[in-house]
Short mmCIF file of C-alpha atoms in Angstrom, two decimals:
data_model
loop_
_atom_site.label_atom_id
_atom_site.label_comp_id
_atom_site.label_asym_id
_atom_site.label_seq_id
_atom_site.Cartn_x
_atom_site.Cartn_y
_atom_site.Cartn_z
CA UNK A 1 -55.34 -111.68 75.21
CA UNK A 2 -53.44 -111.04 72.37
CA UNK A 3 -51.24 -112.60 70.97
CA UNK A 4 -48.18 -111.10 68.16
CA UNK A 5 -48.80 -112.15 64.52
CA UNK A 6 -45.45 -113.70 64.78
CA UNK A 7 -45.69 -115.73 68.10
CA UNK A 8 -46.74 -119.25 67.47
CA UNK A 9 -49.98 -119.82 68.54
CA UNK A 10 -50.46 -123.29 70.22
CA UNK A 11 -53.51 -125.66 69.70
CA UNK A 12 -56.25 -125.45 70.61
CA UNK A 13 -56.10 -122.67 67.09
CA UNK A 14 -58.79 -121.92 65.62
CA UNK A 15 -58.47 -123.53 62.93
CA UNK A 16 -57.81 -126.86 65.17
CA UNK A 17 -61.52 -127.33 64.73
CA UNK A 18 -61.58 -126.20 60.82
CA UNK A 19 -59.52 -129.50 60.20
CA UNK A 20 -61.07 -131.57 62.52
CA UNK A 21 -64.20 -130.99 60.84
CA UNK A 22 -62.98 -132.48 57.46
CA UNK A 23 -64.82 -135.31 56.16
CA UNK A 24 -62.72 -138.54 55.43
CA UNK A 25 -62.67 -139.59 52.07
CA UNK A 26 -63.22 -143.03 52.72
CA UNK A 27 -66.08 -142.61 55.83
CA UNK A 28 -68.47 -140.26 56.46
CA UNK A 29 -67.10 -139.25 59.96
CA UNK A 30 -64.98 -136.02 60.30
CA UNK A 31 -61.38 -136.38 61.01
CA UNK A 32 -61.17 -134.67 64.41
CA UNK A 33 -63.59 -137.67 65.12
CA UNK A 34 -61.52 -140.19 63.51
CA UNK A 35 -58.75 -139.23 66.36
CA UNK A 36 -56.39 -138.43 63.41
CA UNK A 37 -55.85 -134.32 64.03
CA UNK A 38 -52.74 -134.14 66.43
CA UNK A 39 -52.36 -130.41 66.21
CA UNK A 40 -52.40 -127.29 64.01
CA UNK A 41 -50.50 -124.27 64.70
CA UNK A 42 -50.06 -121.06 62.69
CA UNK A 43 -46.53 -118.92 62.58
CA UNK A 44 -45.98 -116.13 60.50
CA UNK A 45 -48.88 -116.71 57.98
CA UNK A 46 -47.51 -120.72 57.87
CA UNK A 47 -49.94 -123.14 59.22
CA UNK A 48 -48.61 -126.57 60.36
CA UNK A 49 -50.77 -129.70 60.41
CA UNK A 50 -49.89 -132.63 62.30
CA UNK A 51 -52.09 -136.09 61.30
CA UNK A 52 -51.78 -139.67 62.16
CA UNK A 53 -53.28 -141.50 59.59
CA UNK A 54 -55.20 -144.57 60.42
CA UNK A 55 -52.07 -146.49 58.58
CA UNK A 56 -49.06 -144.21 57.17
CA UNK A 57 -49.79 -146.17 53.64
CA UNK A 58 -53.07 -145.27 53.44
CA UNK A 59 -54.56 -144.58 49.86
CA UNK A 60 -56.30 -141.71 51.30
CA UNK A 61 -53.99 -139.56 52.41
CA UNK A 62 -53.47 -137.50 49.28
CA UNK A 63 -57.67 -136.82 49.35
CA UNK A 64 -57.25 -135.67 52.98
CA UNK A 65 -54.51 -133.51 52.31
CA UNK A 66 -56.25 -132.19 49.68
CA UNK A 67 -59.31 -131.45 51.81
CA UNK A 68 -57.54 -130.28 54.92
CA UNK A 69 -55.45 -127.43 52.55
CA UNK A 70 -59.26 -126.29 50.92
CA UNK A 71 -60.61 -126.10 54.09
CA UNK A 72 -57.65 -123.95 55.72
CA UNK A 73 -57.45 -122.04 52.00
CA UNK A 74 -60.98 -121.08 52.64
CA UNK A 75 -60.55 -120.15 56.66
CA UNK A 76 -57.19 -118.66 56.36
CA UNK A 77 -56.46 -117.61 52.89
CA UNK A 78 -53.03 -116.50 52.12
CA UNK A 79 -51.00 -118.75 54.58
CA UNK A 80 -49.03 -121.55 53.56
CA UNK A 81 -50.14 -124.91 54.56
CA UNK A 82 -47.82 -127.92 55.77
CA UNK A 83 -49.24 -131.06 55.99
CA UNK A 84 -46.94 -133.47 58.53
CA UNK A 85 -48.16 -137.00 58.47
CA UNK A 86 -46.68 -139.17 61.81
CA UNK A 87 -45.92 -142.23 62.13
CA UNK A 88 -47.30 -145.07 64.83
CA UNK A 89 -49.18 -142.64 66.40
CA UNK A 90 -52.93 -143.63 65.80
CA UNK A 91 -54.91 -145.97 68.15
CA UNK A 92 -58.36 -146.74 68.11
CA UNK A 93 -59.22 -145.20 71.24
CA UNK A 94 -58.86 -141.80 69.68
CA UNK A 95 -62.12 -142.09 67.79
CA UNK A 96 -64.31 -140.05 69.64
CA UNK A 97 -67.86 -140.92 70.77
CA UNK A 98 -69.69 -139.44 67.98
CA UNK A 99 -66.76 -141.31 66.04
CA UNK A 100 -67.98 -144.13 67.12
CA UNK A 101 -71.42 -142.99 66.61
CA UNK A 102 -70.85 -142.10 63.19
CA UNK A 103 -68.71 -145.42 62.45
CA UNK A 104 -71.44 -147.24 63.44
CA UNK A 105 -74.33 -145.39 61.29
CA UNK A 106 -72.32 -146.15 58.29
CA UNK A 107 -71.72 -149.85 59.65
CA UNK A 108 -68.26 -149.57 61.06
CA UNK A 109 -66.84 -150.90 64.06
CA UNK A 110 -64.00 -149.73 65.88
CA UNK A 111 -61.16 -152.69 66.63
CA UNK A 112 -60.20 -152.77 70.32
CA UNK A 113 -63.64 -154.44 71.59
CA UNK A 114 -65.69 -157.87 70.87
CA UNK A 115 -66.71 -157.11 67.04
CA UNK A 116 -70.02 -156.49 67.56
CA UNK A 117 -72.78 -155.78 64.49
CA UNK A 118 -73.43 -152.03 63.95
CA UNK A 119 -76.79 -152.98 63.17
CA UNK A 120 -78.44 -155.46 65.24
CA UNK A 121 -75.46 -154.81 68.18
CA UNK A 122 -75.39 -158.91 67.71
CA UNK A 123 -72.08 -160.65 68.53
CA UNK A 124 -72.15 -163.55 67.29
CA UNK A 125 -70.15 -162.18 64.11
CA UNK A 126 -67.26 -163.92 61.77
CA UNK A 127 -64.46 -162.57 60.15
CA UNK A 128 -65.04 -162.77 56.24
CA UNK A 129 -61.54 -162.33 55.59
CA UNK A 130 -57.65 -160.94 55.75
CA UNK A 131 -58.86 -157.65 54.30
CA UNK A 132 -61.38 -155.26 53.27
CA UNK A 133 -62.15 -152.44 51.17
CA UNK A 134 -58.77 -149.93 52.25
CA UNK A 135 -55.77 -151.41 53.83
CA UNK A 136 -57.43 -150.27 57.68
CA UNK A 137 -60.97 -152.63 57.46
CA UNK A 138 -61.15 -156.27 57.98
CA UNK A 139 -64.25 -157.50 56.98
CA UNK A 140 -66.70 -159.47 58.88
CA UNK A 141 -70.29 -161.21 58.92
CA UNK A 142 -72.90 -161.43 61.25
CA UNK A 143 -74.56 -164.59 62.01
CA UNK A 144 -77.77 -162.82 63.98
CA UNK A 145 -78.88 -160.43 61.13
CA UNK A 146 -76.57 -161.75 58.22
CA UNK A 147 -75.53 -158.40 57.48
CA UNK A 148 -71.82 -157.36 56.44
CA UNK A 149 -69.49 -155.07 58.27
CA UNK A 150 -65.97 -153.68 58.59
CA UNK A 151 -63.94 -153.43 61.73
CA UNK A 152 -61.55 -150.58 61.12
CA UNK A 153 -58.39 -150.09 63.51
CA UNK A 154 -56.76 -153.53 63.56
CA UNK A 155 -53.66 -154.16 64.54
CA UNK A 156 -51.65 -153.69 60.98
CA UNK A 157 -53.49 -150.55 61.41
CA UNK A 158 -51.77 -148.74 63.99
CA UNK A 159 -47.88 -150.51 63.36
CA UNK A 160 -44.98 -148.43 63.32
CA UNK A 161 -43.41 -148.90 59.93
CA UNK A 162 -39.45 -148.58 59.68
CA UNK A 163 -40.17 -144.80 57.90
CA UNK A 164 -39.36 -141.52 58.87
CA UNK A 165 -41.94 -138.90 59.54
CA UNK A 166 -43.42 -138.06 55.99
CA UNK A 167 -43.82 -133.98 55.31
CA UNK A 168 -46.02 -132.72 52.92
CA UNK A 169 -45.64 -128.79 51.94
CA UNK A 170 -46.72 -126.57 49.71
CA UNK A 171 -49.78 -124.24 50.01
#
């Protein structure tokens, strides 16, 4: 079929899975497996990207963006790129299974479930603390293998903060 270069074209674009292949800055698991790509859609040589960031004051989002418009630069040169972060939108059940797969290579957890050790599966685990490394990871022990580990997707994760949607344009 096709379609007029100035009809909207609706996700699944494309360049739906040019995004969702981006790398996070923070862990090495793409963003389309981090559950964060909501939907891309290209109009008249504009392409709009809709994310839900793991937490809307994420340090990361700036890196991301960054990434997202080199990727779509590369695959789509000459449009316009608008980046539209939303808000409350992110659970943990949108990591995928290779998320999870990934998450747990690089000794991640997913919140939602027991903690259990990426490593030794173990559950017999502690938290270590309020926080970890970015404002999304709590950290916690293990008490089977002794190693350390991060549960991303807790509940301050995934609020809805008292802020409107936050747009980022530019190309």
């Amino acid at each position: 079929m096709n379609t007029p270069a100035t009809a909207a074209i609706p996700s699944p674009d494309p360049l739906t899975g040019v995004v969702a292949d981006v790398l996070d800055p923070e862990i090495d698991v793409t963003l389309g497996d981090l559950g964060v790509v909501r939907s891309v859609s290209r109009t008249d040589g504009r392409i709009v990207v809709h994310l839900a960031p793991t937490r809307l004051s994420c340090p990361a989002r700036g890196e991301i963006a960054r990434r997202v418009r080199s990727a779509l630069t590369g695959a789509a040169p000459g449009h316009a790129i608008e980046i539209v972060w939303e808000r409350g939108t992110w659970q943990p059940a949108a990591v995928t299974a290779a998320g999870h797969d990934a998450l747990r290579t690089a000794g991640y957890r997913v919140a939602g479930t027991t903690p259990r050790c990426p490593y030794c599966a173990g559950d017999d685990v502690v938290r270590a603390g309020r926080f970890g490394g970015a404002v999304c990871k709590v950290p916690y022990d293990c008490r089977g293998c002794g190693s350390p580990f991060d549960v991303i997707g807790t509940a301050g994760c995934s609020a809805v903060l008292p802020v409107p949607h936050v747009r980022q344009g530019g190309s």
